Amino acid sequence: MGVQQEAQVGGEALEVWIDQDLCTGDGICAQYAPEVFELDIDGLAYVKGADDELLQAKGATTPVPLPLLTDVVDSARECPGDCIHVRRVSDSVEVYGPGAE
C-alpha cells in the first residue's frame, strides 16, 4: 500500500484538530470521515493517526488525506460545536473551521 497523498490548499499541506472543550459529541464528523475522526468512550470526538489510533493529547493534529478533504471540510462546516479546525501545516493558519477567515 502506497503513502496516501495529503490534501493541500495552494500547494500547502493541511492538518486537522479538534477542540474537545467545545465538542458536543454529536458524531457528525465520524459519520462524514470515519477514517479521520472517532468518538471515544468519553463521548468526545478525536482525530486518528495513520495507525488508526486516537490522538488524545490536547491539540493533537493529523494530516488531512487528499481523498477525504471534502469530507473533513464538511465535518468542520456541519459541526454543531464549531470545534473542528483545518489549518496549513506550514504556518498554522486556519483555512476551514471557526477560526478561518
Short mmCIF file of C-alpha atoms in Angstrom, two decimals:
data_model
loop_
_atom_site.label_atom_id
_atom_site.label_comp_id
_atom_site.label_asym_id
_atom_site.label_seq_id
_atom_site.Cartn_x
_atom_site.Cartn_y
_atom_site.Cartn_z
CA MET A 1 0.00 0.00 0.00
CA GLY A 2 1.43 3.37 -1.01
CA VAL A 3 1.70 6.53 1.03
CA GLN A 4 -1.57 8.44 0.91
CA GLN A 5 -1.28 11.91 -0.59
CA GLU A 6 -2.12 14.69 1.83
CA ALA A 7 -4.60 17.43 0.97
CA GLN A 8 -3.21 20.80 0.02
CA VAL A 9 -4.59 24.28 -0.47
CA GLY A 10 -2.43 26.44 -2.70
CA GLY A 11 0.31 23.82 -2.51
CA GLU A 12 0.22 23.76 1.30
CA ALA A 13 -0.27 20.54 3.29
CA LEU A 14 -3.26 20.58 5.66
CA GLU A 15 -3.84 19.12 9.12
CA VAL A 16 -6.94 18.89 11.30
CA TRP A 17 -7.51 19.03 15.05
CA ILE A 18 -10.50 19.05 17.39
CA ASP A 19 -11.03 21.30 20.41
CA GLN A 20 -12.56 18.76 22.82
CA ASP A 21 -13.58 21.59 25.19
CA LEU A 22 -16.19 22.60 22.59
CA CYS A 23 -17.10 19.12 21.30
CA THR A 24 -20.78 18.26 21.70
CA GLY A 25 -20.24 14.55 21.00
CA ASP A 26 -22.75 14.72 18.15
CA GLY A 27 -20.59 12.44 15.97
CA ILE A 28 -21.25 14.17 12.65
CA CYS A 29 -17.50 14.25 11.98
CA ALA A 30 -17.19 10.48 12.46
CA GLN A 31 -20.10 9.97 10.07
CA TYR A 32 -18.50 12.16 7.37
CA ALA A 33 -14.91 10.93 7.75
CA PRO A 34 -14.57 7.83 9.97
CA GLU A 35 -11.01 7.41 8.66
CA VAL A 36 -10.06 10.70 10.35
CA PHE A 37 -12.45 11.14 13.31
CA GLU A 38 -13.77 8.82 16.01
CA LEU A 39 -15.80 9.18 19.19
CA ASP A 40 -14.08 7.83 22.29
CA ILE A 41 -15.71 6.24 25.34
CA ASP A 42 -15.79 9.74 26.91
CA GLY A 43 -18.32 10.73 24.21
CA LEU A 44 -15.99 13.25 22.57
CA ALA A 45 -14.50 13.20 19.08
CA TYR A 46 -10.78 12.85 18.39
CA VAL A 47 -8.62 12.73 15.29
CA LYS A 48 -6.88 9.50 14.41
CA GLY A 49 -3.27 8.91 13.48
CA ALA A 50 -2.02 6.95 10.50
CA ASP A 51 -2.15 3.75 12.57
CA ASP A 52 -5.89 4.34 13.30
CA GLU A 53 -5.06 5.18 16.93
CA LEU A 54 -6.96 8.00 18.63
CA LEU A 55 -4.76 11.03 19.28
CA GLN A 56 -5.97 12.22 22.67
CA ALA A 57 -3.34 14.82 23.54
CA LYS A 58 -4.81 18.32 23.70
CA GLY A 59 -4.44 19.98 20.29
CA ALA A 60 -3.27 16.77 18.58
CA THR A 61 -3.29 17.09 14.79
CA THR A 62 -3.40 14.62 11.93
CA PRO A 63 -2.77 15.18 8.22
CA VAL A 64 -5.84 15.58 6.02
CA PRO A 65 -5.71 12.86 3.32
CA LEU A 66 -6.44 14.32 -0.10
CA PRO A 67 -9.31 11.92 -0.92
CA LEU A 68 -11.04 12.93 2.33
CA LEU A 69 -10.62 16.72 2.09
CA THR A 70 -14.27 17.34 1.19
CA ASP A 71 -15.48 15.06 4.00
CA VAL A 72 -13.22 16.76 6.55
CA VAL A 73 -14.28 20.25 5.40
CA ASP A 74 -17.96 19.21 5.53
CA SER A 75 -17.36 17.93 9.07
CA ALA A 76 -15.93 21.29 10.10
CA ARG A 77 -18.82 23.17 8.50
CA GLU A 78 -21.57 20.95 9.95
CA CYS A 79 -20.11 20.50 13.45
CA PRO A 80 -22.62 21.88 15.99
CA GLY A 81 -19.80 22.59 18.45
CA ASP A 82 -17.67 24.53 15.93
CA CYS A 83 -14.68 22.61 17.28
CA ILE A 84 -13.03 21.19 14.13
CA HIS A 85 -10.09 23.18 12.81
CA VAL A 86 -8.33 22.61 9.47
CA ARG A 87 -5.11 24.55 9.05
CA ARG A 88 -2.00 24.79 6.91
CA VAL A 89 0.91 22.84 8.34
CA SER A 90 3.50 25.45 7.34
CA ASP A 91 2.15 28.42 9.31
CA SER A 92 -0.83 27.02 11.31
CA VAL A 93 -3.26 29.40 9.59
CA GLU A 94 -6.80 28.03 9.79
CA VAL A 95 -8.38 27.56 6.36
CA TYR A 96 -11.62 25.79 7.41
CA GLY A 97 -13.40 25.90 10.74
CA PRO A 98 -14.47 28.56 13.24
CA GLY A 99 -11.15 30.44 13.07
CA ALA A 100 -10.96 30.59 9.26
CA GLU A 101 -11.14 34.00 7.62
#
